[in-house]
Amino acid sequence: MNEDRIKGNWKQFTGKVKEQWGKLTDDDLDVIAGKRDQMLGKLQERQGLARDAAEDQLRNWERANPDFRWD
């Protein structure tokens, strides 16, 4: 997947991400920029989650949003 398509895909899904994890800021989403490892780190930091819990939440979100592809 090319970089423009990934960025477009991420922009499309940021609203869904914010619905799921309201503590993530627009700046956080800019840092994450479609990168799964960055997303895990921000979930741990902002939501106060252990790595395993963040991973579980992210996997559940991925199942609910199968059209999304990480960078």
PDB file of N, CA, C and O in Angstrom, residues 13 16 20 58-67:
ATOM      1  N   PHE A  13     -10.154   6.800   9.492  1.00  0.00           N
ATOM      2  CA  PHE A  13     -10.420   6.043  10.708  1.00  0.00           C
ATOM      3  C   PHE A  13     -10.150   6.810  12.000  1.00  0.00           C
ATOM      4  O   PHE A  13     -10.486   6.321  13.074  1.00  0.00           O
ATOM      5  N   LYS A  16     -13.162   7.127  14.223  1.00  0.00           N
ATOM      6  CA  LYS A  16     -13.496   5.877  14.926  1.00  0.00           C
ATOM      7  C   LYS A  16     -12.548   5.638  16.090  1.00  0.00           C
ATOM      8  O   LYS A  16     -12.951   5.146  17.141  1.00  0.00           O
ATOM      9  N   GLN A  20     -13.571   5.396  20.147  1.00  0.00           N
ATOM     10  CA  GLN A  20     -13.184   4.271  20.994  1.00  0.00           C
ATOM     11  C   GLN A  20     -12.322   4.723  22.176  1.00  0.00           C
ATOM     12  O   GLN A  20     -12.506   4.257  23.291  1.00  0.00           O
ATOM     13  N   LEU A  58      -6.802  -3.081  21.156  1.00  0.00           N
ATOM     14  CA  LEU A  58      -6.471  -2.790  19.767  1.00  0.00           C
ATOM     15  C   LEU A  58      -6.900  -3.934  18.848  1.00  0.00           C
ATOM     16  O   LEU A  58      -7.454  -3.697  17.774  1.00  0.00           O
ATOM     17  N   ARG A  59      -6.681  -5.168  19.277  1.00  0.00           N
ATOM     18  CA  ARG A  59      -7.125  -6.313  18.476  1.00  0.00           C
ATOM     19  C   ARG A  59      -8.642  -6.305  18.281  1.00  0.00           C
ATOM     20  O   ARG A  59      -9.137  -6.574  17.186  1.00  0.00           O
ATOM     21  N   ASN A  60      -9.372  -5.995  19.340  1.00  0.00           N
ATOM     22  CA  ASN A  60     -10.833  -5.917  19.233  1.00  0.00           C
ATOM     23  C   ASN A  60     -11.251  -4.822  18.259  1.00  0.00           C
ATOM     24  O   ASN A  60     -12.177  -5.004  17.467  1.00  0.00           O
ATOM     25  N   TRP A  61     -10.571  -3.682  18.297  1.00  0.00           N
ATOM     26  CA  TRP A  61     -10.867  -2.588  17.373  1.00  0.00           C
ATOM     27  C   TRP A  61     -10.569  -3.005  15.934  1.00  0.00           C
ATOM     28  O   TRP A  61     -11.345  -2.709  15.030  1.00  0.00           O
ATOM     29  N   GLU A  62      -9.467  -3.700  15.750  1.00  0.00           N
ATOM     30  CA  GLU A  62      -9.103  -4.175  14.407  1.00  0.00           C
ATOM     31  C   GLU A  62     -10.165  -5.135  13.861  1.00  0.00           C
ATOM     32  O   GLU A  62     -10.500  -5.079  12.674  1.00  0.00           O
ATOM     33  N   ARG A  63     -10.687  -6.005  14.721  1.00  0.00           N
ATOM     34  CA  ARG A  63     -11.741  -6.926  14.283  1.00  0.00           C
ATOM     35  C   ARG A  63     -13.003  -6.170  13.883  1.00  0.00           C
ATOM     36  O   ARG A  63     -13.695  -6.563  12.946  1.00  0.00           O
ATOM     37  N   ALA A  64     -13.298  -5.098  14.604  1.00  0.00           N
ATOM     38  CA  ALA A  64     -14.489  -4.293  14.315  1.00  0.00           C
ATOM     39  C   ALA A  64     -14.297  -3.407  13.083  1.00  0.00           C
ATOM     40  O   ALA A  64     -15.276  -2.913  12.528  1.00  0.00           O
ATOM     41  N   ASN A  65     -13.049  -3.199  12.671  1.00  0.00           N
ATOM     42  CA  ASN A  65     -12.716  -2.328  11.535  1.00  0.00           C
ATOM     43  C   ASN A  65     -11.802  -3.062  10.560  1.00  0.00           C
ATOM     44  O   ASN A  65     -10.655  -2.656  10.353  1.00  0.00           O
ATOM     45  N   PRO A  66     -12.297  -4.129   9.943  1.00  0.00           N
ATOM     46  CA  PRO A  66     -11.437  -4.966   9.101  1.00  0.00           C
ATOM     47  C   PRO A  66     -10.905  -4.262   7.847  1.00  0.00           C
ATOM     48  O   PRO A  66      -9.934  -4.732   7.264  1.00  0.00           O
ATOM     49  N   ASP A  67     -11.512  -3.162   7.461  1.00  0.00           N
ATOM     50  CA  ASP A  67     -11.047  -2.439   6.273  1.00  0.00           C
ATOM     51  C   ASP A  67      -9.792  -1.622   6.547  1.00  0.00           C
ATOM     52  O   ASP A  67      -9.121  -1.173   5.624  1.00  0.00           O
TER      53      ASP A  67
END
